[in-house]
Amino acid sequence: MRPPDTTAAAVITGIGACLPPRVVDNDAVIARGALLTDDTWIRERTGIARRRHADAGTSTGDLAVGAGRAALSSSGDRHPQMLLLATSTPDHPCPATAPSVAHRLGLDGIPAFDIAAVCSGFLYALAMATALIRAGTCATVLVIAADTYTTIVNPRDRETAPIFGDGAAAVLVTAGHEDEPGAVSALDLGSDGSGSDLITIPNGGSRHPRHTAPADPDGHYFRMRGRAVYAHAVRRMTQSANSALQQAGWAPETVRAFIGHQANQRILDSVGDRLGIVPVHRFGNIEELGNTAAASIPLVLADPAVHAVVKPAERALLTAFGGGLTWASIALNWPSATPVSDQPSPSSPHLP
Ligand code: UT7
């Protein structure tokens, strides 16, 4: 590794996305789980009309490889020095998915590990990449966020099944200068484990190992106490985003791209209003993709329609909230990289 360059800023120089091709509308989710709900309730209470579902056999790692390849292609740099994968749906409980993704991208030998911060995972990983670059530990970090919540959500649970979709996105972060397009200006991260029961998979971990888990036929499924999470999400994302703005020295009215975690359109509206960012500067994809967990913010960053509106180096504010509880916000200059999309990469037969 090169000697430390502690004057370096972390700059997003490549952006990639990978979505499973299968589009599933609200009526199809309702029919699949025989849910007591309707299209109007889901649209009005969440803002979601459709989402992508990965086909059986397509894993988080398969989406992550597609997104990572796309980000490397967008940047033109094929040799990142580290790979971070934000996910809460890894291919296996053990080992981490990141080394396998690195291997499949032809990056054997570089450090690669998973970051488990649920829906805040992308911003946690981008913050880690920023710190590593500012410390001079490495000059390029590939940050991938990928989740396949359809593998953990109970299709018969009307409070979660309509909300979540599958997807992955990635950015290449490179040492550069603080005034460049894509440069990270300020970070705010936090957690509150007293709310760890609000978003959880009860069984299958070391607290309740699969073979001794309490009898609960649905204990291996993802659970969310939506109403309580909603209130925390609005409060924490607003506080955290304000903290990032203060650290950057930016007034909210100077932000030209506000991207919140795509959990619920009403949450996003509430946070945007509280921050004082007018709707024309807010961007999202929840109507088309639902909540893609860690991938939700970078999938908006990778949307060509957003790049058609926001100009390189304009001020952008990203904020997320998720299980843990965790939250994170990042202020950055809008990147000049052109986003690239790729397909899920099928697992090779030798993978377990
Ligand atoms: O990604 C991590 C962060 N996640 C979030 O931030 C998600 C936060 N939570 C939410 O987005 C919302 O709470 C939900 C979309 C999950 C639920 O919407 P809500 O408007 O907050 O509903 P609620 O939880 O306040 O529940 C109101 C009623 C309940 O019935 P009762 O107890 O009043 O009889 C729910 O059972 O709405 C019921 N409900 C539904 N009704 C029809 C919940 N989901 C549905 C549904 N269709 N799909």
XYZ file of C-alpha atoms and ligand atoms in Angstrom:
400
model
C 0.000 0.000 0.000
C 1.148 3.550 -0.689
C 2.324 5.946 2.068
C -0.427 7.859 3.903
C -1.829 10.957 2.197
C -3.757 12.546 5.030
C -4.760 15.518 2.886
C -6.822 13.347 0.538
C -10.575 13.694 0.217
C -12.776 10.710 -0.635
C -14.349 11.154 -4.067
C -17.021 9.026 -5.771
C -15.603 8.340 -9.236
C -17.762 5.423 -10.398
C -21.411 4.441 -9.900
C -23.086 1.130 -10.754
C -26.454 -0.571 -10.334
C -27.783 -4.096 -10.664
C -31.479 -4.904 -10.445
C -33.121 -8.275 -10.899
C -35.255 -8.004 -14.055
C -38.540 -9.332 -12.586
C -41.016 -6.513 -11.847
C -43.697 -7.384 -9.282
C -46.659 -5.035 -8.814
C -48.760 -4.634 -5.666
C -51.507 -6.944 -6.883
C -48.956 -9.721 -7.484
C -47.512 -9.360 -3.941
C -51.042 -9.423 -2.504
C -51.965 -12.539 -4.502
C -48.710 -14.338 -3.617
C -49.245 -13.977 0.152
C -53.074 -13.887 0.161
C -52.664 -10.538 1.987
C -55.563 -8.638 3.538
C -54.689 -5.334 1.881
C -55.099 -3.608 -1.481
C -53.147 -1.638 -4.055
C -54.652 1.672 -2.873
C -53.618 1.127 0.783
C -50.050 0.238 -0.215
C -49.692 3.210 -2.590
C -51.234 5.736 -0.199
C -49.500 4.555 2.997
C -46.059 3.775 1.534
C -45.778 5.305 -1.972
C -44.851 1.903 -3.439
C -46.406 0.660 -6.711
C -43.995 -2.100 -7.703
C -40.616 -3.581 -6.834
C -38.081 -6.082 -8.214
C -37.878 -9.657 -6.963
C -34.801 -11.792 -7.546
C -35.560 -15.187 -9.057
C -35.067 -18.245 -6.842
C -31.368 -19.096 -6.956
C -30.218 -15.470 -7.356
C -28.340 -14.395 -4.223
C -27.234 -11.098 -2.736
C -23.702 -11.905 -3.941
C -24.975 -12.348 -7.516
C -26.480 -8.843 -7.440
C -23.388 -7.419 -5.707
C -21.093 -8.756 -8.439
C -23.252 -7.076 -11.104
C -23.263 -3.748 -9.223
C -19.530 -3.875 -8.459
C -18.668 -4.641 -12.086
C -20.879 -1.742 -13.192
C -19.210 0.732 -10.789
C -15.728 -0.329 -11.935
C -16.802 0.083 -15.545
C -18.260 3.538 -14.755
C -14.956 4.655 -13.198
C -12.577 2.977 -15.644
C -10.498 1.768 -12.655
C -10.547 -2.042 -12.465
C -8.232 -2.428 -9.461
C -9.705 -1.115 -6.188
C -7.537 -1.723 -3.119
C -10.404 -2.756 -0.807
C -13.984 -3.978 -1.084
C -16.739 -3.254 1.453
C -20.132 -4.949 1.090
C -23.093 -3.514 2.998
C -25.750 -6.173 3.432
C -28.082 -7.748 5.979
C -28.944 -10.652 3.660
C -25.526 -12.280 3.124
C -25.242 -15.384 0.955
C -24.478 -17.434 4.093
C -24.378 -16.752 7.874
C -20.667 -17.595 7.570
C -18.376 -16.555 5.909
C -18.897 -12.931 4.862
C -20.070 -12.489 1.269
C -17.532 -9.777 0.344
C -14.500 -12.069 -0.256
C -16.529 -14.208 -2.660
C -17.732 -11.073 -4.486
C -14.132 -9.828 -4.713
C -13.045 -13.204 -6.103
C -15.798 -13.173 -8.698
C -14.773 -9.644 -9.741
C -11.178 -10.821 -10.274
C -9.973 -8.978 -7.158
C -8.399 -11.849 -5.214
C -5.974 -10.657 -2.552
C -7.565 -7.350 -1.569
C -9.166 -6.915 1.878
C -12.914 -7.552 1.623
C -15.507 -7.688 4.373
C -19.212 -7.200 5.053
C -20.737 -4.301 6.960
C -23.971 -5.110 8.801
C -25.816 -1.860 9.502
C -29.081 -2.922 7.815
C -30.670 -0.050 5.849
C -27.938 2.400 6.972
C -25.307 0.009 5.605
C -24.385 1.890 2.437
C -23.725 5.149 4.284
C -21.810 3.305 7.025
C -19.657 1.663 4.335
C -19.166 4.933 2.455
C -18.131 6.548 5.752
C -15.596 3.741 6.376
C -14.225 4.138 2.849
C -13.938 7.891 3.411
C -12.043 7.371 6.683
C -9.687 4.825 5.089
C -8.902 7.188 2.239
C -8.470 10.223 4.489
C -6.082 8.183 6.665
C -4.084 7.178 3.596
C -4.712 3.466 4.207
C -5.839 2.982 0.638
C -6.438 5.084 -2.454
C -9.471 3.291 -3.930
C -12.321 1.445 -2.200
C -15.185 -0.346 -3.925
C -18.330 0.111 -1.802
C -21.200 -2.210 -2.712
C -24.655 -2.304 -1.120
C -26.784 -5.330 -1.928
C -29.840 -6.968 -0.395
C -32.387 -9.625 -1.296
C -35.098 -9.087 1.310
C -37.417 -11.449 -0.545
C -35.239 -14.226 0.932
C -36.069 -13.188 4.535
C -39.491 -11.514 4.371
C -42.592 -13.583 5.140
C -44.745 -13.391 1.996
C -47.848 -13.722 4.244
C -46.953 -10.654 6.379
C -48.858 -7.644 5.040
C -46.714 -5.227 7.088
C -43.438 -6.186 5.387
C -44.069 -8.186 2.193
C -45.375 -5.202 0.171
C -42.556 -2.931 1.318
C -39.321 -4.661 0.405
C -37.667 -5.308 -2.955
C -34.310 -6.665 -4.110
C -31.400 -4.744 -5.640
C -27.767 -3.681 -5.492
C -25.699 -0.607 -6.272
C -22.062 0.364 -5.843
C -19.660 3.279 -5.919
C -15.922 3.444 -6.415
C -14.371 5.867 -3.919
C -10.997 7.356 -4.865
C -8.495 9.693 -3.184
C -8.911 13.199 -4.599
C -9.641 16.802 -3.682
C -12.388 18.224 -1.515
C -13.757 20.590 -4.180
C -14.141 17.928 -6.881
C -17.500 16.508 -7.998
C -18.183 13.433 -5.862
C -16.102 14.588 -2.858
C -17.477 13.709 0.589
C -17.723 16.781 2.853
C -19.216 15.587 6.146
C -20.366 12.426 7.941
C -22.728 11.697 10.798
C -23.225 8.147 12.126
C -25.091 6.772 15.141
C -26.844 3.818 16.768
C -29.269 2.988 19.584
C -29.345 -0.695 20.519
C -32.235 -0.173 22.937
C -34.403 -0.475 19.816
C -32.774 -3.645 18.548
C -36.058 -5.562 18.831
C -37.922 -3.242 16.452
C -36.331 -4.731 13.325
C -35.144 -8.312 13.719
C -34.996 -11.923 12.633
C -35.626 -13.626 16.010
C -34.169 -17.075 15.317
C -31.108 -18.534 13.677
C -28.409 -16.443 15.374
C -26.356 -17.252 18.497
C -29.140 -15.973 20.833
C -31.571 -18.551 19.463
C -29.579 -21.036 17.356
C -31.677 -22.801 14.754
C -31.488 -26.198 16.521
C -32.602 -24.806 19.928
C -34.769 -21.882 18.813
C -38.105 -21.314 20.573
C -41.001 -22.940 18.783
C -42.156 -20.249 16.391
C -42.967 -21.300 12.851
C -42.210 -17.784 11.572
C -39.191 -17.049 13.803
C -36.758 -17.269 10.886
C -38.540 -14.452 9.034
C -37.735 -10.732 9.142
C -39.972 -8.719 11.499
C -40.515 -4.987 11.774
C -42.656 -3.024 14.253
C -43.569 -0.511 11.616
C -45.286 2.206 13.621
C -42.470 2.507 16.190
C -39.807 2.342 13.479
C -41.595 5.075 11.556
C -41.329 7.554 14.460
C -37.637 6.753 15.078
C -36.867 7.030 11.359
C -38.295 10.536 11.029
C -36.559 11.799 14.179
C -33.156 10.218 13.624
C -32.839 10.992 9.913
C -33.787 14.630 10.541
C -31.285 15.006 13.426
C -28.503 13.215 11.580
C -28.992 15.096 8.316
C -28.960 18.397 10.198
C -25.722 17.367 11.899
C -24.070 16.571 8.537
C -25.250 19.917 7.139
C -23.813 21.772 10.141
C -20.471 19.996 9.855
C -20.313 20.827 6.137
C -21.339 24.446 6.842
C -24.191 24.159 4.341
C -27.607 25.814 4.687
C -30.452 23.389 3.818
C -31.698 25.643 1.016
C -28.362 25.223 -0.808
C -28.878 21.429 -1.154
C -29.749 20.452 -4.721
C -30.118 16.684 -4.210
C -31.661 15.226 -1.072
C -31.816 11.411 -1.009
C -33.287 9.667 2.025
C -33.496 5.935 2.629
C -36.462 4.738 0.574
C -38.484 3.269 3.456
C -41.803 5.044 3.060
C -42.776 8.094 0.988
C -44.506 9.649 4.001
C -41.295 9.364 6.045
C -39.320 10.960 3.216
C -41.835 13.818 2.910
C -41.742 14.413 6.637
C -37.935 14.469 6.845
C -37.643 16.713 3.771
C -40.172 19.156 5.238
C -38.461 19.233 8.640
C -35.067 19.875 7.026
C -36.472 22.684 4.908
C -35.531 21.112 1.571
C -38.193 21.819 -1.043
C -39.696 18.849 -2.967
C -38.080 19.783 -6.304
C -34.676 18.949 -4.787
C -35.743 15.588 -3.306
C -35.093 12.385 -5.288
C -36.198 8.801 -4.845
C -37.264 5.552 -6.476
C -39.660 4.103 -3.900
C -42.630 3.991 -6.284
C -40.701 1.750 -8.703
C -38.387 -0.233 -6.392
C -39.890 -0.181 -2.881
C -37.458 -0.458 0.014
C -34.267 -2.126 -1.218
C -32.633 -1.898 2.240
C -28.899 -1.060 2.023
C -29.148 -0.550 -1.749
C -31.887 2.089 -1.652
C -29.738 5.250 -1.518
C -27.035 4.177 -4.013
C -29.758 3.022 -6.433
C -31.033 6.621 -6.474
C -27.426 7.834 -6.901
C -27.225 5.488 -9.914
C -30.445 6.705 -11.535
C -29.671 8.413 -14.887
C -32.862 10.494 -14.528
C -31.406 12.121 -11.390
C -28.106 12.816 -13.174
C -30.080 14.579 -15.916
C -31.280 17.115 -13.312
C -28.486 17.474 -10.720
C -25.247 18.978 -11.995
C -21.743 17.765 -11.005
C -20.460 19.388 -7.783
C -23.893 20.615 -6.671
C -24.578 19.937 -2.998
C -26.100 16.556 -2.117
C -27.323 15.222 1.221
C -27.862 11.496 1.889
C -29.560 10.184 5.020
C -30.497 6.674 6.158
C -32.108 4.827 9.043
C -32.324 1.116 9.731
C -32.330 -1.850 12.070
C -29.957 -1.803 15.009
C -31.179 0.881 15.347
C -28.681 2.697 13.126
C -28.623 5.983 11.240
C -26.176 7.867 9.047
C -25.930 10.968 6.896
C -23.362 12.156 4.373
C -22.969 15.555 2.697
C -21.121 15.415 -0.624
C -20.642 17.133 -3.954
C -22.794 15.521 -6.638
C -20.558 13.125 -8.648
C -19.711 13.599 -12.332
C -19.409 9.841 -12.973
C -21.882 8.400 -15.480
C -23.830 5.541 -13.892
C -23.618 2.080 -15.485
C -26.118 -0.788 -15.066
C -25.331 -4.488 -15.213
C -27.197 -7.764 -14.845
C -27.110 -10.142 -11.864
C -24.136 -12.451 -12.235
C -25.183 -16.116 -11.971
C -23.262 -18.076 -9.363
C -20.721 -20.465 -10.791
C -21.466 -24.137 -10.143
C -18.624 -24.572 -7.608
C -20.095 -21.996 -5.203
C -21.917 -23.564 -2.234
O -36.074 0.148 6.195
C -35.972 0.261 7.590
C -36.808 1.371 8.073
N -38.184 1.076 7.853
C -39.092 1.992 8.001
O -38.771 3.110 8.285
C -40.550 1.581 7.872
C -41.371 2.378 8.838
N -42.750 2.010 8.903
C -43.656 2.155 7.900
O -43.314 2.478 6.792
C -45.090 2.012 8.226
O -45.246 1.918 9.606
C -45.794 0.781 7.565
C -45.890 0.984 6.063
C -45.015 -0.487 7.866
C -47.196 0.684 8.119
O -47.927 1.844 7.794
P -48.660 2.736 8.916
O -49.486 3.698 8.216
O -47.602 3.245 9.822
O -49.541 1.695 9.658
P -49.470 1.385 11.194
O -48.252 0.580 11.486
O -49.700 2.630 11.987
O -50.752 0.487 11.320
C -52.064 1.031 11.120
C -52.970 -0.118 10.774
C -52.729 -1.338 11.668
O -53.979 -1.906 11.960
P -54.667 -1.632 13.391
O -53.694 -2.174 14.413
O -54.836 -0.162 13.479
O -55.933 -2.408 13.299
C -51.960 -2.265 10.763
O -52.176 -3.624 11.069
O -52.686 -0.515 9.426
C -52.551 -1.937 9.415
N -51.714 -2.313 8.295
C -52.221 -2.553 7.101
N -53.486 -2.466 6.627
C -53.684 -2.775 5.331
C -50.369 -2.498 8.272
N -50.013 -2.870 7.036
C -51.138 -2.914 6.301
C -51.398 -3.224 4.954
N -52.686 -3.131 4.505
N -50.429 -3.592 4.081
